[in-house]
Short mmCIF file of C-alpha atoms in Angstrom, two decimals:
data_model
loop_
_atom_site.label_atom_id
_atom_site.label_comp_id
_atom_site.label_asym_id
_atom_site.label_seq_id
_atom_site.Cartn_x
_atom_site.Cartn_y
_atom_site.Cartn_z
CA UNK V 1 207.61 -44.68 -108.31
CA UNK V 2 206.33 -45.29 -104.82
CA UNK V 3 203.10 -43.45 -104.13
CA UNK V 4 200.83 -43.91 -101.18
CA UNK V 5 198.51 -42.34 -98.67
CA UNK V 6 197.71 -42.74 -94.99
CA UNK V 7 194.04 -41.79 -94.65
CA UNK V 8 191.71 -41.45 -91.69
CA UNK V 9 187.96 -40.92 -91.50
CA UNK V 10 186.48 -39.03 -88.55
CA UNK V 11 182.67 -39.19 -88.41
CA UNK V 12 181.73 -36.73 -85.63
CA UNK V 13 179.03 -38.94 -84.15
CA UNK V 14 178.55 -41.53 -81.40
CA UNK V 15 178.06 -44.07 -84.18
CA UNK V 16 181.41 -43.37 -85.82
CA UNK V 17 182.60 -46.99 -85.92
CA UNK V 18 179.46 -48.11 -87.75
CA UNK V 19 179.76 -45.23 -90.23
CA UNK V 20 183.35 -46.18 -91.05
CA UNK V 21 182.56 -49.88 -91.27
CA UNK V 22 179.66 -49.24 -93.63
CA UNK V 23 181.74 -46.89 -95.80
CA UNK V 24 184.56 -49.36 -96.32
CA UNK V 25 182.72 -51.21 -99.04
CA UNK V 26 183.53 -48.23 -101.23
CA UNK V 27 187.12 -49.47 -101.37
CA UNK V 28 186.15 -52.92 -102.72
CA UNK V 29 186.49 -51.89 -106.39
CA UNK V 30 190.08 -50.82 -105.63
CA UNK V 31 191.27 -54.04 -104.02
CA UNK V 32 193.04 -55.17 -107.19
CA UNK V 33 194.63 -51.81 -107.92
CA UNK V 34 195.76 -50.75 -104.47
CA UNK V 35 197.53 -52.32 -101.53
CA UNK V 36 195.23 -51.56 -98.59
CA UNK V 37 196.17 -52.00 -94.91
CA UNK V 38 194.33 -50.68 -91.89
CA UNK V 39 195.26 -50.15 -88.26
CA UNK V 40 193.63 -48.18 -85.47
CA UNK V 41 194.90 -44.80 -86.70
CA UNK V 42 194.70 -44.91 -90.49
CA UNK V 43 194.37 -46.91 -93.66
CA UNK V 44 197.38 -47.17 -95.95
CA UNK V 45 196.74 -47.09 -99.68
CA UNK V 46 199.62 -47.79 -102.06
CA UNK V 47 199.15 -47.57 -105.81
CA UNK V 48 199.08 -45.24 -108.80
CA UNK V 49 198.81 -41.66 -107.51
CA UNK V 50 195.62 -40.69 -109.35
CA UNK V 51 193.90 -43.86 -108.10
CA UNK V 52 194.67 -42.94 -104.49
CA UNK V 53 192.54 -39.83 -104.83
CA UNK V 54 189.70 -41.65 -106.59
CA UNK V 55 189.59 -44.16 -103.74
CA UNK V 56 189.70 -41.44 -101.09
CA UNK V 57 186.84 -39.58 -102.76
CA UNK V 58 184.64 -42.66 -102.99
CA UNK V 59 185.37 -43.64 -99.38
CA UNK V 60 184.64 -40.16 -98.06
CA UNK V 61 181.36 -39.77 -99.93
CA UNK V 62 180.25 -43.20 -98.73
CA UNK V 63 180.97 -42.16 -95.13
CA UNK V 64 178.98 -38.95 -95.61
CA UNK V 65 175.92 -41.03 -96.43
CA UNK V 66 176.07 -42.33 -92.84
CA UNK V 67 176.47 -39.06 -90.97
CA UNK V 68 175.89 -35.36 -91.42
CA UNK V 69 179.37 -34.43 -90.20
CA UNK V 70 182.48 -36.22 -91.36
CA UNK V 71 186.15 -35.41 -91.93
CA UNK V 72 188.76 -37.16 -94.05
CA UNK V 73 192.39 -36.45 -93.19
CA UNK V 74 195.22 -37.82 -95.29
CA UNK V 75 198.97 -37.71 -95.80
CA UNK V 76 199.90 -38.44 -99.42
CA UNK V 77 203.38 -38.99 -100.85
CA UNK V 78 205.07 -39.89 -104.11
CA UNK V 79 208.68 -40.51 -104.97
CA UNK V 80 209.93 -40.85 -101.41
CA UNK V 81 213.38 -42.43 -101.76
CA UNK V 82 212.98 -44.24 -98.42
CA UNK V 83 210.17 -46.40 -99.81
CA UNK V 84 210.61 -49.13 -102.44
CA UNK V 85 209.55 -48.22 -105.97
CA UNK V 86 207.02 -50.55 -107.50
CA UNK V 87 206.85 -50.58 -111.30
CA UNK V 88 203.45 -52.26 -111.16
CA UNK V 89 202.05 -49.31 -109.25
CA UNK V 90 202.81 -46.50 -111.64
CA UNK V 91 205.48 -44.79 -113.72
CA UNK V 92 208.81 -43.81 -112.19
CA UNK V 93 208.55 -40.33 -113.60
CA UNK V 94 205.46 -38.26 -114.22
CA UNK V 95 206.64 -37.19 -117.66
CA UNK V 96 204.16 -34.33 -118.01
CA UNK V 97 206.00 -32.65 -115.13
CA UNK V 98 208.91 -31.85 -117.42
CA UNK V 99 206.71 -29.22 -119.11
CA UNK V 100 207.10 -25.53 -118.15
CA UNK V 101 205.01 -24.51 -115.18
CA UNK V 102 202.63 -22.34 -117.25
CA UNK V 103 201.78 -25.39 -119.36
CA UNK V 104 201.26 -27.52 -116.28
CA UNK V 105 198.81 -24.97 -114.85
CA UNK V 106 196.83 -25.26 -118.10
CA UNK V 107 197.07 -29.04 -117.98
CA UNK V 108 195.76 -29.17 -114.41
CA UNK V 109 192.82 -26.93 -115.35
CA UNK V 110 192.04 -29.15 -118.34
CA UNK V 111 192.22 -32.37 -116.34
CA UNK V 112 190.08 -30.94 -113.57
CA UNK V 113 187.31 -30.07 -116.02
CA UNK V 114 186.49 -33.75 -116.39
CA UNK V 115 185.98 -34.40 -112.67
CA UNK V 116 182.50 -35.81 -111.96
CA UNK V 117 180.42 -34.17 -109.26
CA UNK V 118 179.51 -36.23 -106.19
CA UNK V 119 176.64 -34.07 -104.86
CA UNK V 120 178.41 -33.64 -101.53
CA UNK V 121 179.33 -30.07 -100.49
CA UNK V 122 182.65 -29.86 -98.67
CA UNK V 123 185.25 -27.48 -97.33
CA UNK V 124 188.86 -28.61 -97.64
CA UNK V 125 192.39 -27.43 -97.04
CA UNK V 126 195.76 -28.85 -97.95
CA UNK V 127 199.49 -28.17 -98.02
CA UNK V 128 201.84 -29.25 -100.79
CA UNK V 129 205.47 -30.07 -99.98
CA UNK V 130 207.83 -30.34 -102.97
CA UNK V 131 210.77 -31.95 -101.18
CA UNK V 132 213.01 -32.15 -104.21
CA UNK V 133 213.65 -29.87 -107.13
CA UNK V 134 215.44 -26.62 -107.65
CA UNK V 135 212.53 -24.20 -107.23
CA UNK V 136 210.05 -25.51 -104.66
CA UNK V 137 208.50 -22.08 -104.09
CA UNK V 138 207.90 -21.69 -107.84
CA UNK V 139 206.06 -25.02 -107.79
CA UNK V 140 203.92 -23.89 -104.85
CA UNK V 141 203.18 -20.56 -106.53
CA UNK V 142 202.23 -22.41 -109.73
CA UNK V 143 199.94 -24.68 -107.78
CA UNK V 144 198.20 -21.72 -106.14
CA UNK V 145 197.79 -20.09 -109.57
CA UNK V 146 196.09 -23.28 -110.73
CA UNK V 147 193.84 -23.41 -107.66
CA UNK V 148 192.69 -19.83 -108.22
CA UNK V 149 191.52 -20.91 -111.66
CA UNK V 150 190.00 -24.19 -110.45
CA UNK V 151 186.60 -22.87 -109.44
CA UNK V 152 187.14 -24.49 -106.02
CA UNK V 153 189.39 -21.84 -104.45
CA UNK V 154 188.14 -20.39 -101.19
CA UNK V 155 191.20 -18.55 -99.84
CA UNK V 156 194.86 -18.77 -98.97
CA UNK V 157 195.58 -19.37 -95.32
CA UNK V 158 198.91 -19.48 -93.50
CA UNK V 159 200.42 -22.96 -94.13
CA UNK V 160 197.66 -24.15 -96.47
CA UNK V 161 195.09 -23.33 -99.16
CA UNK V 162 191.38 -23.67 -98.49
CA UNK V 163 188.91 -24.94 -101.10
CA UNK V 164 185.14 -25.12 -101.09
CA UNK V 165 182.66 -26.80 -103.41
CA UNK V 166 181.47 -30.24 -104.41
CA UNK V 167 183.57 -33.18 -103.16
CA UNK V 168 184.21 -34.38 -106.72
CA UNK V 169 186.00 -31.34 -108.16
CA UNK V 170 187.48 -30.31 -104.79
CA UNK V 171 189.27 -33.65 -104.32
CA UNK V 172 190.18 -33.63 -108.02
CA UNK V 173 191.76 -30.18 -107.59
CA UNK V 174 193.93 -31.58 -104.78
CA UNK V 175 194.78 -34.57 -106.98
CA UNK V 176 195.91 -32.31 -109.83
CA UNK V 177 197.96 -30.22 -107.40
CA UNK V 178 199.76 -33.42 -106.43
CA UNK V 179 200.18 -34.66 -110.01
CA UNK V 180 201.08 -31.47 -111.86
CA UNK V 181 203.52 -29.74 -109.49
CA UNK V 182 206.83 -30.84 -108.00
CA UNK V 183 209.78 -32.66 -109.52
CA UNK V 184 208.91 -35.35 -112.14
CA UNK V 185 210.59 -38.17 -110.25
CA UNK V 186 211.21 -36.47 -106.93
CA UNK V 187 209.64 -36.62 -103.54
CA UNK V 188 206.39 -34.68 -103.15
CA UNK V 189 204.18 -34.87 -100.07
CA UNK V 190 200.79 -33.38 -99.36
CA UNK V 191 198.52 -33.29 -96.35
CA UNK V 192 194.82 -32.70 -96.77
CA UNK V 193 191.61 -32.30 -94.81
CA UNK V 194 188.15 -32.61 -96.38
CA UNK V 195 185.08 -31.87 -94.25
CA UNK V 196 181.36 -32.24 -94.83
CA UNK V 197 178.65 -30.73 -92.70
CA UNK V 198 178.80 -28.07 -90.06
CA UNK V 199 181.55 -28.68 -87.59
CA UNK V 200 183.59 -26.96 -84.95
CA UNK V 201 187.00 -28.11 -86.02
CA UNK V 202 188.90 -26.35 -83.33
CA UNK V 203 186.78 -23.89 -81.59
CA UNK V 204 183.95 -22.10 -83.33
CA UNK V 205 180.56 -22.79 -84.70
CA UNK V 206 180.83 -23.53 -88.38
CA UNK V 207 180.57 -20.62 -90.74
CA UNK V 208 176.92 -21.34 -91.36
CA UNK V 209 177.06 -21.36 -95.11
CA UNK V 210 174.54 -23.62 -96.81
CA UNK V 211 175.69 -27.20 -96.94
CA UNK B 1 211.54 -17.25 -88.04
CA UNK B 2 207.94 -17.86 -88.94
CA UNK B 3 206.50 -20.85 -87.17
CA UNK B 4 202.89 -21.86 -86.96
CA UNK B 5 200.35 -24.66 -86.90
CA UNK B 6 196.92 -25.31 -88.30
CA UNK B 7 195.22 -27.61 -85.78
CA UNK B 8 191.86 -29.36 -85.72
CA UNK B 9 190.10 -31.29 -82.98
CA UNK B 10 187.75 -34.13 -83.89
CA UNK B 11 185.73 -35.43 -80.92
CA UNK B 12 183.99 -38.56 -82.27
CA UNK B 13 180.69 -37.86 -80.56
CA UNK B 14 177.33 -36.24 -81.25
CA UNK B 15 178.33 -33.57 -78.75
CA UNK B 16 181.51 -32.63 -80.61
CA UNK B 17 180.83 -28.89 -80.77
CA UNK B 18 180.33 -28.67 -77.01
CA UNK B 19 183.51 -30.68 -76.37
CA UNK B 20 185.55 -28.32 -78.55
CA UNK B 21 183.97 -25.20 -77.08
CA UNK B 22 184.66 -26.38 -73.55
CA UNK B 23 188.25 -27.32 -74.40
CA UNK B 24 189.13 -23.93 -75.84
CA UNK B 25 189.69 -22.41 -72.43
CA UNK B 26 192.92 -24.37 -72.40
CA UNK B 27 194.32 -21.88 -74.92
CA UNK B 28 193.62 -18.85 -72.69
CA UNK B 29 197.07 -18.92 -71.04
CA UNK B 30 198.62 -18.71 -74.52
CA UNK B 31 196.73 -15.65 -75.76
CA UNK B 32 199.67 -13.37 -75.10
CA UNK B 33 202.29 -15.66 -76.60
CA UNK B 34 200.49 -16.91 -79.71
CA UNK B 35 198.44 -15.41 -82.48
CA UNK B 36 195.27 -17.53 -82.52
CA UNK B 37 192.66 -17.51 -85.31
CA UNK B 38 189.86 -20.00 -85.85
CA UNK B 39 187.64 -20.84 -88.81
CA UNK B 40 185.36 -23.78 -89.52
CA UNK B 41 188.22 -26.14 -90.48
CA UNK B 42 191.07 -25.36 -88.10
CA UNK B 43 192.69 -23.04 -85.61
CA UNK B 44 195.85 -21.24 -86.61
CA UNK B 45 198.54 -20.81 -83.97
CA UNK B 46 201.56 -18.63 -84.74
CA UNK B 47 204.37 -18.26 -82.25
CA UNK B 48 207.57 -19.80 -80.91
CA UNK B 49 207.77 -23.39 -82.16
CA UNK B 50 208.03 -25.11 -78.77
CA UNK B 51 205.03 -23.13 -77.49
CA UNK B 52 202.88 -24.38 -80.38
CA UNK B 53 203.27 -27.94 -79.11
CA UNK B 54 202.62 -26.99 -75.49
CA UNK B 55 199.36 -25.32 -76.54
CA UNK B 56 198.33 -28.28 -78.70
CA UNK B 57 198.96 -30.69 -75.85
CA UNK B 58 196.94 -28.67 -73.37
CA UNK B 59 194.06 -28.23 -75.85
CA UNK B 60 193.96 -31.90 -76.70
CA UNK B 61 193.99 -33.12 -73.11
CA UNK B 62 191.23 -30.64 -72.25
CA UNK B 63 189.11 -32.04 -75.10
CA UNK B 64 189.72 -35.60 -73.89
CA UNK B 65 188.12 -34.68 -70.58
CA UNK B 66 184.88 -34.15 -72.52
CA UNK B 67 184.78 -37.34 -74.56
CA UNK B 68 186.24 -40.82 -74.57
CA UNK B 69 187.31 -40.61 -78.21
CA UNK B 70 189.08 -37.61 -79.65
CA UNK B 71 191.61 -36.87 -82.39
CA UNK B 72 193.90 -33.89 -82.88
CA UNK B 73 195.23 -33.35 -86.38
CA UNK B 74 197.77 -30.64 -87.15
CA UNK B 75 200.04 -29.25 -89.83
CA UNK B 76 203.07 -27.51 -88.34
CA UNK B 77 205.68 -25.45 -90.15
CA UNK B 78 208.76 -23.37 -89.42
CA UNK B 79 210.96 -21.30 -91.67
CA UNK B 80 208.62 -21.22 -94.66
CA UNK B 81 209.99 -18.42 -96.86
CA UNK B 82 206.48 -17.60 -98.11
CA UNK B 83 205.42 -16.41 -94.67
CA UNK B 84 206.70 -13.25 -92.94
CA UNK B 85 209.34 -13.78 -90.26
CA UNK B 86 208.45 -12.30 -86.90
CA UNK B 87 211.36 -11.60 -84.56
CA UNK B 88 208.97 -11.36 -81.62
CA UNK B 89 207.88 -14.94 -82.21
CA UNK B 90 211.19 -16.70 -81.96
CA UNK B 91 214.77 -16.85 -83.23
CA UNK B 92 215.52 -16.78 -86.93
CA UNK B 93 217.80 -19.76 -86.60
CA UNK B 94 217.56 -22.67 -84.22
CA UNK B 95 221.24 -22.54 -83.38
CA UNK B 96 221.38 -25.98 -81.77
CA UNK B 97 220.62 -27.39 -85.23
CA UNK B 98 224.14 -26.57 -86.36
CA UNK B 99 225.40 -29.44 -84.16
CA UNK B 100 226.19 -32.83 -85.75
CA UNK B 101 223.20 -35.12 -86.01
CA UNK B 102 224.49 -37.56 -83.37
CA UNK B 103 224.63 -34.70 -80.87
CA UNK B 104 221.13 -33.59 -81.82
CA UNK B 105 219.77 -37.08 -81.22
CA UNK B 106 221.27 -36.91 -77.71
CA UNK B 107 219.87 -33.42 -77.21
CA UNK B 108 216.36 -34.50 -78.23
CA UNK B 109 216.51 -37.44 -75.80
CA UNK B 110 217.68 -35.12 -73.01
CA UNK B 111 214.98 -32.53 -73.67
CA UNK B 112 212.29 -35.17 -73.86
CA UNK B 113 213.21 -36.50 -70.42
CA UNK B 114 211.73 -33.38 -68.84
CA UNK B 115 208.30 -33.73 -70.46
CA UNK B 116 205.54 -33.88 -67.85
CA UNK B 117 202.99 -36.69 -68.09
CA UNK B 118 199.36 -35.78 -68.72
CA UNK B 119 197.71 -39.06 -67.65
CA UNK B 120 196.10 -39.44 -71.06
CA UNK B 121 197.04 -42.54 -73.09
CA UNK B 122 197.30 -41.86 -76.82
CA UNK B 123 198.39 -43.32 -80.12
CA UNK B 124 199.95 -40.90 -82.58
CA UNK B 125 201.65 -40.77 -85.93
CA UNK B 126 203.47 -38.06 -87.80
CA UNK B 127 205.58 -37.27 -90.85
CA UNK B 128 208.53 -34.86 -90.89
CA UNK B 129 209.34 -32.93 -94.07
CA UNK B 130 212.75 -31.21 -94.16
CA UNK B 131 212.16 -29.01 -97.21
CA UNK B 132 215.57 -27.39 -97.19
CA UNK B 133 219.03 -28.64 -96.45
CA UNK B 134 221.53 -30.82 -98.20
CA UNK B 135 220.68 -34.18 -96.63
CA UNK B 136 216.95 -34.41 -95.89
CA UNK B 137 217.04 -38.21 -95.68
CA UNK B 138 219.85 -38.06 -93.12
CA UNK B 139 217.68 -35.74 -91.03
CA UNK B 140 214.74 -38.14 -91.26
CA UNK B 141 216.95 -41.10 -90.36
CA UNK B 142 218.33 -39.16 -87.40
CA UNK B 143 214.83 -38.31 -86.26
CA UNK B 144 213.79 -41.97 -86.41
CA UNK B 145 216.91 -42.94 -84.44
CA UNK B 146 215.82 -40.44 -81.78
CA UNK B 147 212.24 -41.78 -81.75
CA UNK B 148 213.46 -45.33 -81.23
CA UNK B 149 215.21 -44.10 -78.10
CA UNK B 150 212.30 -41.93 -76.95
CA UNK B 151 210.35 -44.61 -75.10
CA UNK B 152 207.30 -43.61 -77.19
CA UNK B 153 208.13 -45.47 -80.41
CA UNK B 154 205.47 -47.92 -81.59
CA UNK B 155 206.57 -48.71 -85.14
CA UNK B 156 207.59 -47.32 -88.50
CA UNK B 157 204.81 -47.23 -91.08
CA UNK B 158 204.97 -46.25 -94.73
CA UNK B 159 204.91 -42.41 -94.86
CA UNK B 160 204.97 -41.91 -91.09
CA UNK B 161 206.15 -43.06 -87.68
CA UNK B 162 203.70 -44.27 -85.05
CA UNK B 163 204.09 -43.52 -81.34
CA UNK B 164 202.18 -44.75 -78.33
CA UNK B 165 202.20 -43.68 -74.69
CA UNK B 166 201.13 -40.82 -72.49
CA UNK B 167 200.06 -37.63 -74.29
CA UNK B 168 202.74 -35.59 -72.50
CA UNK B 169 205.88 -37.40 -73.68
CA UNK B 170 204.31 -38.45 -77.00
CA UNK B 171 203.57 -34.86 -78.03
CA UNK B 172 206.95 -33.79 -76.62
CA UNK B 173 208.66 -36.42 -78.81
CA UNK B 174 206.96 -34.90 -81.87
CA UNK B 175 208.01 -31.44 -80.68
CA UNK B 176 211.66 -32.50 -80.37
CA UNK B 177 211.51 -34.12 -83.82
CA UNK B 178 210.41 -30.74 -85.16
CA UNK B 179 212.99 -28.75 -83.18
CA UNK B 180 216.09 -30.95 -83.44
CA UNK B 181 216.03 -32.08 -87.09
CA UNK B 182 216.06 -30.15 -90.37
CA UNK B 183 218.01 -27.08 -91.46
CA UNK B 184 218.66 -24.45 -88.71
CA UNK B 185 216.94 -21.64 -90.59
CA UNK B 186 215.25 -23.61 -93.32
CA UNK B 187 211.74 -24.75 -94.02
CA UNK B 188 210.58 -27.77 -92.06
CA UNK B 189 206.99 -29.04 -92.06
CA UNK B 190 205.33 -31.78 -90.07
CA UNK B 191 201.88 -33.32 -90.04
CA UNK B 192 200.65 -35.15 -86.99
CA UNK B 193 197.70 -37.08 -85.66
CA UNK B 194 197.14 -37.78 -81.96
CA UNK B 195 194.24 -40.02 -80.90
CA UNK B 196 192.76 -40.95 -77.55
CA UNK B 197 190.32 -43.75 -76.94
CA UNK B 198 189.29 -46.62 -79.13
CA UNK B 199 188.44 -45.54 -82.62
CA UNK B 200 187.96 -46.87 -86.09
CA UNK B 201 190.02 -44.36 -87.95
CA UNK B 202 189.47 -45.73 -91.38
CA UNK B 203 188.01 -49.11 -91.24
CA UNK B 204 188.60 -51.47 -88.37
CA UNK B 205 187.72 -51.84 -84.79
CA UNK B 206 190.45 -50.34 -82.68
CA UNK B 207 193.28 -52.61 -81.64
CA UNK B 208 191.72 -53.15 -78.28
CA UNK B 209 194.77 -52.35 -76.24
CA UNK B 210 194.10 -50.91 -72.80
CA UNK B 211 193.50 -47.21 -72.90
#
């Protein structure tokens, strides 16, 4: 199965290029497991879907060490029929996805419990797009049911779900949403935003909660 | 039809909050046509789909006046059955979408020709997700065929298509992709990134092209 991500880091500081450059070393341990290509807008990661999220988490936390305000934005996809499958990069079907949705909610909760903390408070939001399968809304509803049990749920918003907590379990909750919902071998896409520090994303002072 | 966007502005400067605050006035002319709600991660716009893109373009260009490096990131959606339809906000079916795809490619090119320039060079990339309809890949292929004729096409990337040009026609090309492809009354989502100025999005110096 093809799976990949286009990710961008936005340090909200005059020194943003240095922050990104310094953070990149966090991807070194992934060089043998992921195809990594960068241009001026984003970095492409291609590889096993769970590994994509591990790499994103490590990169983001490394960037946060260089600035008090930083955003990671990513588009993630698996199973897109327009991209070549790569057997070396992961299974063609996520076989656990053949289980009933109630079981997959349990599975996602169980898998999330092992996520290490990263000591980096974040707010995040994401949208899940099950592009194939007979009941996409049922998959989305199942995913939201999982998120409400994840300990990271902040609230539902139009078009997306907002999470809040430590970067480790928050990014892991997005990872499990991607891995446990949608068709086993079908196309699933997700877009995500993870933010650290107080920021005015599009117009207001930040909410002022402790961070 | 429900249509809306969650948009975020990321000025890559220490003064990012001031840049965003100053730019927000650009949304004032839309207050009567859009529902607008902001939190610490994004601003929600709900309204007629074409108007969403006009508002995003005006907001982004206003922010660029305050900083040399700025990114707009947005998730846009129409027809999502999980959101309430609102007859006041636009038609329930985009009737031109019942035309054959070849005709819609022509229509998108024609509509794009009227897009005013904004004198703001940008690079952009986006992904289109036709979540309903019998031939989602045919819709994506048709959209790419339109983009290659748009004058704004830079290149295809895994997971997305990259554009480059003036903010006016670039954002209009994304708007026409959203309006001219996908099922007439079905769920279509899109995520987009528009960037001005040299930036290191996720790891390199910018490409160094004139901007």
